[in-house]
PDB file of C-alpha atoms in Angstrom:
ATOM      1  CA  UNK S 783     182.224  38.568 129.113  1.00  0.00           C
ATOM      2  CA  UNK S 784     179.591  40.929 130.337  1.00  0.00           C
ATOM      3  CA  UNK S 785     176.058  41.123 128.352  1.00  0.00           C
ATOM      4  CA  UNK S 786     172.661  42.868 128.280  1.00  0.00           C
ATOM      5  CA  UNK S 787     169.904  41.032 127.000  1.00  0.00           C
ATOM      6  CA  UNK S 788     166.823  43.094 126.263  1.00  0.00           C
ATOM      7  CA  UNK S 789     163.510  42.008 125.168  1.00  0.00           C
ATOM      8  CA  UNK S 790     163.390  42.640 120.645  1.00  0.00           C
ATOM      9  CA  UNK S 791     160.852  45.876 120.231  1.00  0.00           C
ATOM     10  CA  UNK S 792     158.790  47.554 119.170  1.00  0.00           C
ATOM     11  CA  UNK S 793     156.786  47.744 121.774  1.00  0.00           C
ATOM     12  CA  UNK S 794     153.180  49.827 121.045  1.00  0.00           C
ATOM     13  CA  UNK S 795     150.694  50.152 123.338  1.00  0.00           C
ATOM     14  CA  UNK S 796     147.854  52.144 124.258  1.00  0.00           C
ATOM     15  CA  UNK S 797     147.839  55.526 126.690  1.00  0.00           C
ATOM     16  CA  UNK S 798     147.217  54.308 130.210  1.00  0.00           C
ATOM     17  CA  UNK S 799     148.545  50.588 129.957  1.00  0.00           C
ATOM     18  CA  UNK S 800     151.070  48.558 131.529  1.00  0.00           C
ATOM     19  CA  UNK S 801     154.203  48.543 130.591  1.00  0.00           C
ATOM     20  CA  UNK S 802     157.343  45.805 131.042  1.00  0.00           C
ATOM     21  CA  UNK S 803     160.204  45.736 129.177  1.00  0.00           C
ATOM     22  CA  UNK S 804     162.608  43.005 129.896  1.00  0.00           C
ATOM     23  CA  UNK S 805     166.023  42.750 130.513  1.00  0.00           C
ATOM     24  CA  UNK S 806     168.880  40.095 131.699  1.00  0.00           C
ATOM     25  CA  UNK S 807     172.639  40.347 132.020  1.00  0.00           C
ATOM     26  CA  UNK S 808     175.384  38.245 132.165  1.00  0.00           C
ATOM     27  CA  UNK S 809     178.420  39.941 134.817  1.00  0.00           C
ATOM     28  CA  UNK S 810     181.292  38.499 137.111  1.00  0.00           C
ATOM     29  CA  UNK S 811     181.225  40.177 140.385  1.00  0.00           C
ATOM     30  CA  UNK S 812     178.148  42.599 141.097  1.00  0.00           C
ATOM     31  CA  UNK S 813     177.784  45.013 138.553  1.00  0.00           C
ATOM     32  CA  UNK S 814     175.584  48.236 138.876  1.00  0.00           C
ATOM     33  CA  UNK S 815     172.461  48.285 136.376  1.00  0.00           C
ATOM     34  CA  UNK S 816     170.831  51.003 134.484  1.00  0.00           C
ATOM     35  CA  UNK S 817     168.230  52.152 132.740  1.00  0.00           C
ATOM     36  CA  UNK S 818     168.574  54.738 129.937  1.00  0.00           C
ATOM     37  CA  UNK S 819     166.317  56.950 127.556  1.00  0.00           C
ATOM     38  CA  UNK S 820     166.553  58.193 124.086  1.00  0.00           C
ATOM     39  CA  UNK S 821     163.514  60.727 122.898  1.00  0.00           C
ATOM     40  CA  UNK S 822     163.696  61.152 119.374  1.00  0.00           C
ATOM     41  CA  UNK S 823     166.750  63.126 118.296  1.00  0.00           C
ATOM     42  CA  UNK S 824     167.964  63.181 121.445  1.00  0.00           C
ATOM     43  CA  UNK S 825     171.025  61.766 123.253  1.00  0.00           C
ATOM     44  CA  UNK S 826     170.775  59.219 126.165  1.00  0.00           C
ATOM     45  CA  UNK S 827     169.155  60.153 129.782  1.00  0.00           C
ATOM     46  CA  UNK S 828     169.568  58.220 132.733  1.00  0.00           C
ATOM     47  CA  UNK S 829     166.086  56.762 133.782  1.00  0.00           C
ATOM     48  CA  UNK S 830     166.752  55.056 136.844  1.00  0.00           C
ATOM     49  CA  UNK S 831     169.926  53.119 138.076  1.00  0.00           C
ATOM     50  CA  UNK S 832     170.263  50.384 140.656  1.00  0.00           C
ATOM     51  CA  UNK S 833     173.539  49.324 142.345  1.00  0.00           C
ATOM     52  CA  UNK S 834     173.057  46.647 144.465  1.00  0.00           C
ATOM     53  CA  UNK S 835     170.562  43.351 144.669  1.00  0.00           C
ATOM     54  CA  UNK S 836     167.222  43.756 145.342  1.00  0.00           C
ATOM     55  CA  UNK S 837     167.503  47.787 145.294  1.00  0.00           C
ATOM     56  CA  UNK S 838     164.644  49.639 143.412  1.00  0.00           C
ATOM     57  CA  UNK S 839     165.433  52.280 140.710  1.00  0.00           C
ATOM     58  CA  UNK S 840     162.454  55.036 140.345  1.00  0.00           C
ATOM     59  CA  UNK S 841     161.740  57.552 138.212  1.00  0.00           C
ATOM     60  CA  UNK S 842     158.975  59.281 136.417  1.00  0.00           C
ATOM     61  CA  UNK S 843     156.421  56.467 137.212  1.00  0.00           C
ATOM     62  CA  UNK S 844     159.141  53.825 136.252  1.00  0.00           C
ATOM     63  CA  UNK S 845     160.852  50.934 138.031  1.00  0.00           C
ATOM     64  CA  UNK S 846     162.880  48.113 138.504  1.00  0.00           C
ATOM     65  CA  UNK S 847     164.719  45.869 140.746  1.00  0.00           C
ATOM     66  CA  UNK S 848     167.741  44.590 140.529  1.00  0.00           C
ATOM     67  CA  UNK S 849     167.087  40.674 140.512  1.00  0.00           C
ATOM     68  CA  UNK S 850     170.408  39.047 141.092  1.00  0.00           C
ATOM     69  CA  UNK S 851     168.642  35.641 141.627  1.00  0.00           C
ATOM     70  CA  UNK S 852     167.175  35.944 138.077  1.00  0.00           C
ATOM     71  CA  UNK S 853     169.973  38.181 137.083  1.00  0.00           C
ATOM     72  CA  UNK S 854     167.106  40.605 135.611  1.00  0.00           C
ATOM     73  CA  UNK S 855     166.428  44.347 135.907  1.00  0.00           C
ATOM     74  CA  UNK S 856     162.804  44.697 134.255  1.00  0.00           C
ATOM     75  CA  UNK S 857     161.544  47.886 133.781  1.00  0.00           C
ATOM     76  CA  UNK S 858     157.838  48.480 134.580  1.00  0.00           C
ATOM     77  CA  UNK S 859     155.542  51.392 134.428  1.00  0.00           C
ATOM     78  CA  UNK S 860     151.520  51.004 135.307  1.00  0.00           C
ATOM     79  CA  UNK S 861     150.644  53.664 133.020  1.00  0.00           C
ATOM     80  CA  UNK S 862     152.064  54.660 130.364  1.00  0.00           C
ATOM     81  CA  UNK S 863     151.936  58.019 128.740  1.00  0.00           C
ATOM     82  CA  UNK S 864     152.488  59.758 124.827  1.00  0.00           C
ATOM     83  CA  UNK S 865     154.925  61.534 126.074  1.00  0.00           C
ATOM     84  CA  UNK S 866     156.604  57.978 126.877  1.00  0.00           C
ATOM     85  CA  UNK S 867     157.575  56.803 123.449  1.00  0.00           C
ATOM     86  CA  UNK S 868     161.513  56.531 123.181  1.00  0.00           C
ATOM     87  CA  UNK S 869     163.807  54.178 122.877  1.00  0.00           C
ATOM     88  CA  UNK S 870     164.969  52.445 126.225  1.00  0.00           C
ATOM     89  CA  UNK S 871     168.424  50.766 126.809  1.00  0.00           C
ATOM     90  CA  UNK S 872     168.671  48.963 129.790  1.00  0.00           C
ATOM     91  CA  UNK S 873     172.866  48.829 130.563  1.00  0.00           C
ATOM     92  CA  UNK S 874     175.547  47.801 133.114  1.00  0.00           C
ATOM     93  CA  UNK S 875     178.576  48.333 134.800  1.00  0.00           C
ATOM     94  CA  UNK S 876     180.732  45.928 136.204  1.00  0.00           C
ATOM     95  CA  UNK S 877     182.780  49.149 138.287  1.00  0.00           C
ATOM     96  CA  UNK S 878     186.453  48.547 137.000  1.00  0.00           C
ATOM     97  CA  UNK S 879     187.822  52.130 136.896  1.00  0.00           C
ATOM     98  CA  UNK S 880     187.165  53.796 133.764  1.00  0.00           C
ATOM     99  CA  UNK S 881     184.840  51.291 132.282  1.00  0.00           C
ATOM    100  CA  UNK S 882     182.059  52.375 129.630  1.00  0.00           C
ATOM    101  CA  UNK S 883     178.692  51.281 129.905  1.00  0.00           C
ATOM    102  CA  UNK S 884     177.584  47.928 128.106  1.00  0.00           C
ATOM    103  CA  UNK S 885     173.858  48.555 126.973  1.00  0.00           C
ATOM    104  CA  UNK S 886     171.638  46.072 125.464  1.00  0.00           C
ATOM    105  CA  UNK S 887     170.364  46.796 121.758  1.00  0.00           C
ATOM    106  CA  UNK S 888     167.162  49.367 122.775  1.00  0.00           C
ATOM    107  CA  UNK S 889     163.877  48.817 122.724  1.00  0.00           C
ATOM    108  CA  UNK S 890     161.260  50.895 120.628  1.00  0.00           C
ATOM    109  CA  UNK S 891     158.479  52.061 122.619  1.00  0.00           C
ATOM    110  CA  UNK S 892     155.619  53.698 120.878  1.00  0.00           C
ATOM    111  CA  UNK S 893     152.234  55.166 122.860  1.00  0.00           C
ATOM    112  CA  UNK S 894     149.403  55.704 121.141  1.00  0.00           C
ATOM    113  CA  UNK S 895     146.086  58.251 122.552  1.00  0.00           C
TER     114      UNK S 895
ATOM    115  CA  UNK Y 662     174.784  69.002 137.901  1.00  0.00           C
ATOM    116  CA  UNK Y 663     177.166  67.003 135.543  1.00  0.00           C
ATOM    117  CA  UNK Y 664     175.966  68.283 132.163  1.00  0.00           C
ATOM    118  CA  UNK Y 665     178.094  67.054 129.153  1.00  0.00           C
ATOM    119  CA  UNK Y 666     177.491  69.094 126.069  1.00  0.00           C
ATOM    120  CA  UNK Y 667     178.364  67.974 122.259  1.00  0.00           C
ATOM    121  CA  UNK Y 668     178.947  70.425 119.280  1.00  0.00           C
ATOM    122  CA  UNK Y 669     177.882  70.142 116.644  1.00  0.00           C
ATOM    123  CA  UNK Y 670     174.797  68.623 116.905  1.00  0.00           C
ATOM    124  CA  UNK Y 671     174.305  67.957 113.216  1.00  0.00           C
ATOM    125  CA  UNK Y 672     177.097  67.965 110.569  1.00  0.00           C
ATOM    126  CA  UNK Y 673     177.094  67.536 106.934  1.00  0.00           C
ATOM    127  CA  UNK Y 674     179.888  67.031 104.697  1.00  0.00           C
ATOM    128  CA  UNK Y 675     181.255  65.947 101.716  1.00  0.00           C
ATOM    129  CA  UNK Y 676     182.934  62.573 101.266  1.00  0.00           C
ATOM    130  CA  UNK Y 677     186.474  62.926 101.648  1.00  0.00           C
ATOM    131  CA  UNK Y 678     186.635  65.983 104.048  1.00  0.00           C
ATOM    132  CA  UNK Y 679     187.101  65.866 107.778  1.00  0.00           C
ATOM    133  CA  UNK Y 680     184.848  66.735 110.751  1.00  0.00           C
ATOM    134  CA  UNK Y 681     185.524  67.491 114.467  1.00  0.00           C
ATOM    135  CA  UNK Y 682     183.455  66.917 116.837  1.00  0.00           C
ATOM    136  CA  UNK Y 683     183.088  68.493 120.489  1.00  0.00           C
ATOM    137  CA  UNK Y 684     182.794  67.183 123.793  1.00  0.00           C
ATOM    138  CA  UNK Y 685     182.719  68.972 127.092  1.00  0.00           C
ATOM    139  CA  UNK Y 686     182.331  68.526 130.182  1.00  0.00           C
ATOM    140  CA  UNK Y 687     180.539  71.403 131.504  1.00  0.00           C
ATOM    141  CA  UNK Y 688     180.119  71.429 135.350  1.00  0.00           C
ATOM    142  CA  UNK Y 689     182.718  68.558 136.226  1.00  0.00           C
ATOM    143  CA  UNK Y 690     186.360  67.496 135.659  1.00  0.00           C
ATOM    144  CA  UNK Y 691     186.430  64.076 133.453  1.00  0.00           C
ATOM    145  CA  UNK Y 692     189.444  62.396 133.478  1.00  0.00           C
ATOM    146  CA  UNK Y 693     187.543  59.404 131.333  1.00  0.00           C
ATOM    147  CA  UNK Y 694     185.363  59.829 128.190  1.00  0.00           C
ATOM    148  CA  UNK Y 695     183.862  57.616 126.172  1.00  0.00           C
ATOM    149  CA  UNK Y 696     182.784  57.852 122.476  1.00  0.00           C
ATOM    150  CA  UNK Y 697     179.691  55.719 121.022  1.00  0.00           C
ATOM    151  CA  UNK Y 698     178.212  55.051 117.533  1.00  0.00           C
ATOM    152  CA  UNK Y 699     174.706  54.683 117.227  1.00  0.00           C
ATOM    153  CA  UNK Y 700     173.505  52.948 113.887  1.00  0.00           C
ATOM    154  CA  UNK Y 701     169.444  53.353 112.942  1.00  0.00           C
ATOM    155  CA  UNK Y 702     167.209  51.315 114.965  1.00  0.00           C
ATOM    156  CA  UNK Y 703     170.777  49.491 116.877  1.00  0.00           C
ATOM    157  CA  UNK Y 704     172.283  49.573 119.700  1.00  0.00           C
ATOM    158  CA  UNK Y 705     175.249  52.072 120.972  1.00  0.00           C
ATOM    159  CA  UNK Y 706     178.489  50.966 119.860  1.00  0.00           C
ATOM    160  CA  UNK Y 707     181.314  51.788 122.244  1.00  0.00           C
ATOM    161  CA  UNK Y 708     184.191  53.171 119.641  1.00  0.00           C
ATOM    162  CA  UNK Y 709     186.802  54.300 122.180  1.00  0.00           C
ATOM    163  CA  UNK Y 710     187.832  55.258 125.732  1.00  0.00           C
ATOM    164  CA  UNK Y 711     189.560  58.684 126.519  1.00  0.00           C
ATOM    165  CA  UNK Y 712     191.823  59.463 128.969  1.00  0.00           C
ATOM    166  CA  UNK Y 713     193.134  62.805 129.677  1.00  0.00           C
ATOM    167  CA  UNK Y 714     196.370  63.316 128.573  1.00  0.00           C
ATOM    168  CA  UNK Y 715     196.817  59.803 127.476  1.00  0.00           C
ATOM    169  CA  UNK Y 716     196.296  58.311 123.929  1.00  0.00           C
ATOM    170  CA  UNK Y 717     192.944  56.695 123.512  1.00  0.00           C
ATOM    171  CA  UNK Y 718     192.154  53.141 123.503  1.00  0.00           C
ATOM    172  CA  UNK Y 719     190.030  52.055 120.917  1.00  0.00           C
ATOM    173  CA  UNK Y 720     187.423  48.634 120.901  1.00  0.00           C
ATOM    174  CA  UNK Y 721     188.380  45.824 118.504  1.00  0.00           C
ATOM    175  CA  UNK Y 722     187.512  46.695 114.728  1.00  0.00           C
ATOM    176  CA  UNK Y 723     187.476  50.504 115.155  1.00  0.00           C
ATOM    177  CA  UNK Y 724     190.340  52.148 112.962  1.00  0.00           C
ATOM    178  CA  UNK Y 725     192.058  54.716 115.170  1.00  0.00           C
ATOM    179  CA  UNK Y 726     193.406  56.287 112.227  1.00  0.00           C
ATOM    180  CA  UNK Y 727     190.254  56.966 110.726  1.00  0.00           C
ATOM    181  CA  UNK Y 728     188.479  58.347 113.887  1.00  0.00           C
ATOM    182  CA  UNK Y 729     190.667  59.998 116.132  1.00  0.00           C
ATOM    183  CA  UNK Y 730     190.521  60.894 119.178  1.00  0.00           C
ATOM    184  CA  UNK Y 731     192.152  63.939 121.466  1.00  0.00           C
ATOM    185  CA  UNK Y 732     191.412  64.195 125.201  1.00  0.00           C
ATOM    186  CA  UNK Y 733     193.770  67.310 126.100  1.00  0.00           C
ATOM    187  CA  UNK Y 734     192.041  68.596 128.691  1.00  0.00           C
ATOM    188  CA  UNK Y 735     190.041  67.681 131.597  1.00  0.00           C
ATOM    189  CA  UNK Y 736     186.615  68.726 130.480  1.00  0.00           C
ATOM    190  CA  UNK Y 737     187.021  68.366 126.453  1.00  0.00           C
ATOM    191  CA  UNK Y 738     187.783  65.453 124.081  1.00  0.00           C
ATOM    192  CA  UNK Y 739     187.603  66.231 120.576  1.00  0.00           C
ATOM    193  CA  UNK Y 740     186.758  63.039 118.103  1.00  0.00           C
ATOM    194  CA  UNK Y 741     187.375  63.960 114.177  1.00  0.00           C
ATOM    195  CA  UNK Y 742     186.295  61.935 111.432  1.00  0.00           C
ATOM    196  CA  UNK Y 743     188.999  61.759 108.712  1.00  0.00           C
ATOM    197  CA  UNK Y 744     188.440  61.649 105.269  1.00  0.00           C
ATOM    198  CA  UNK Y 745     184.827  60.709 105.906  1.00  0.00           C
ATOM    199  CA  UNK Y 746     182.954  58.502 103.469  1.00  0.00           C
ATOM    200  CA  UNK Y 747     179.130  58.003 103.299  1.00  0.00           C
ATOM    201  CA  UNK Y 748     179.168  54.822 105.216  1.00  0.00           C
ATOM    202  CA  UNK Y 749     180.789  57.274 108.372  1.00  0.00           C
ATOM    203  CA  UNK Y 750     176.915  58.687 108.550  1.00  0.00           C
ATOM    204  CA  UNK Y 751     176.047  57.792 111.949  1.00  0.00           C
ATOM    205  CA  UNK Y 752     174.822  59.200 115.266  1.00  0.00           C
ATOM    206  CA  UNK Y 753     178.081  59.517 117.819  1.00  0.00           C
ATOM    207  CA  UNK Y 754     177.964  60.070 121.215  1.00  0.00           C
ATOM    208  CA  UNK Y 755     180.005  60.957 123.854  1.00  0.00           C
ATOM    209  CA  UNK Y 756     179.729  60.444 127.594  1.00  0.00           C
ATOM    210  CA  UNK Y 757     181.536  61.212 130.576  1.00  0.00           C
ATOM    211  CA  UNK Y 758     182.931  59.954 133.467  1.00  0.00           C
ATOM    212  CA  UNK Y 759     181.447  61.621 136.766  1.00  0.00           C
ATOM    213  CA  UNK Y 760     183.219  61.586 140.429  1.00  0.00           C
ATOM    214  CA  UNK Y 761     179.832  61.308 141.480  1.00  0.00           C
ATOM    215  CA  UNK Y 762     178.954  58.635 139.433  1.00  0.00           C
ATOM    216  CA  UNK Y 763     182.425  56.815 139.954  1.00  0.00           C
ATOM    217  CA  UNK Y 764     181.094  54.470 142.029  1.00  0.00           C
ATOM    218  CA  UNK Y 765     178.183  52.891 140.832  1.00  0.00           C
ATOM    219  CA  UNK Y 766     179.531  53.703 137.368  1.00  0.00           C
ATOM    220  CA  UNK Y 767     176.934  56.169 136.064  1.00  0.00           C
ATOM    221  CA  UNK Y 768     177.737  57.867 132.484  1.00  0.00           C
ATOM    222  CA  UNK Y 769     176.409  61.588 131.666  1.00  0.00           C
ATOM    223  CA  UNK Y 770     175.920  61.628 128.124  1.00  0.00           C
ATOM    224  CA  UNK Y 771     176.378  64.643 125.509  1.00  0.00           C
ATOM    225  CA  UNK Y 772     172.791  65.214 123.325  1.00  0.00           C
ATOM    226  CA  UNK Y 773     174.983  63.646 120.161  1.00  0.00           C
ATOM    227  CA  UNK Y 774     175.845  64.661 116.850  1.00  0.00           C
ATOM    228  CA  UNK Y 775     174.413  63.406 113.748  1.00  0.00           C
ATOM    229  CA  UNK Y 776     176.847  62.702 111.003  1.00  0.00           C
ATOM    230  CA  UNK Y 777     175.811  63.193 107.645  1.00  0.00           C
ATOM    231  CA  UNK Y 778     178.194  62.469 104.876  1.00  0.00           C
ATOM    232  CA  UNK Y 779     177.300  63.663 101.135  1.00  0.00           C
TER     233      UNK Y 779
END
């Protein structure tokens, strides 16, 4: 079946550094990829999305490319900010009508001044 | 565009009762919801899919009696905890369906409720 794979957290870095966070997927057919944000409390924002390989999701500073080669969708930011620390779920949809999202488990990010 | 609202956003109750939760649609018609659980420091759990006008169909291990779920209109589905018991606490979440986002598959997301359950 369909799968996210995202890289275990927490992630904590420094204001101004680079950030990747990995993620791979297991999908039949060509499924459309996402990238989601939780701020503390919160519920879930859409980051960036990409629907088709090699296409580049940006937002805010953030990216990634849909890899079908590698069947990866890293997200990548040069420089992070405080205002950056969530929790990020990378997810993806394989386009069957009326399908939910499958997201992987989240990871932490924390940035410290 | 395509805002999805929850209420309430936080919720406490005592074991045994039940609690309803809200989710609209506010800008866009959504024939298909979805309903998450969030556990601390875990991933979203999809619980159920809801179809307007249609009884819900629920993932593998969820107990429909328990949480159940009401789509009867086009822009609100209703989820209510029955007889909720401390290990109900959780963070749910609901999500909508978006012509828009029909395509590619995008989800619009409600801001969530926190369960708490005395």
């Amino acid at each position: 079946g369909n799968s996210v794979t995202q890289m275990e957290g927490p992630v904590t870095l420094s204001e101004e550094a680079f950030l990747t966070i990995n993620c791979t997927y297991t999908a039949t057919g060509y499924p459309s990829l996402f990238w989601y944000v939780q701020y503390p409390g919160e519920g879930l924002q859409l980051l960036l999305k990409a629907t088709k390989a090699d296409d580049k999701g940006s937002n805010k500073g953030f990216e990634a490319t849909y890899r079908k080669e590698t069947t990866s969708f890293h997200l990548e930011k040069g420089s992070v900010q405080v205002s950056d620390s969530a929790v990020y779920f990378c997810a993806l949809s394989d386009h069957q009508a009326g399908t939910a999202l499958i997201f992987g488990k989240g990871t932490t990010l924390s940035v410290s001044s | 565009g395509a805002v999805v609202s929850q209420h309430p956003s936080r919720v406490i109750c005592k074991s045994g009762t039940s609690v309803k939760i809200e989710c609209r649609s506010l800008d866009f018609q959504a024939t298909t919801m979805f309903w998450y659980r969030q556990f601390p420091k875990k991933s979203l759990m999809l619980m159920a899919t809801s179809n307007e006008g249609s009884k819900a169909t629920y993932e593998q291990g969820v107990e429909k009696d328990k949480f159940l779920i009401n789509h009867a209109s086009l822009t609100l589905s209703t989820l209510t905890v029955t007889s909720a018991h401390p290990e109900d606490s959780s963070f749910y979440i609901c999500s909508a369906l978006n012509a828009q986002g029909y395509n590619t598959g995008e989800l619009f997301f409600g801001e969530g409720s926190r369960l708490t359950v005395l």
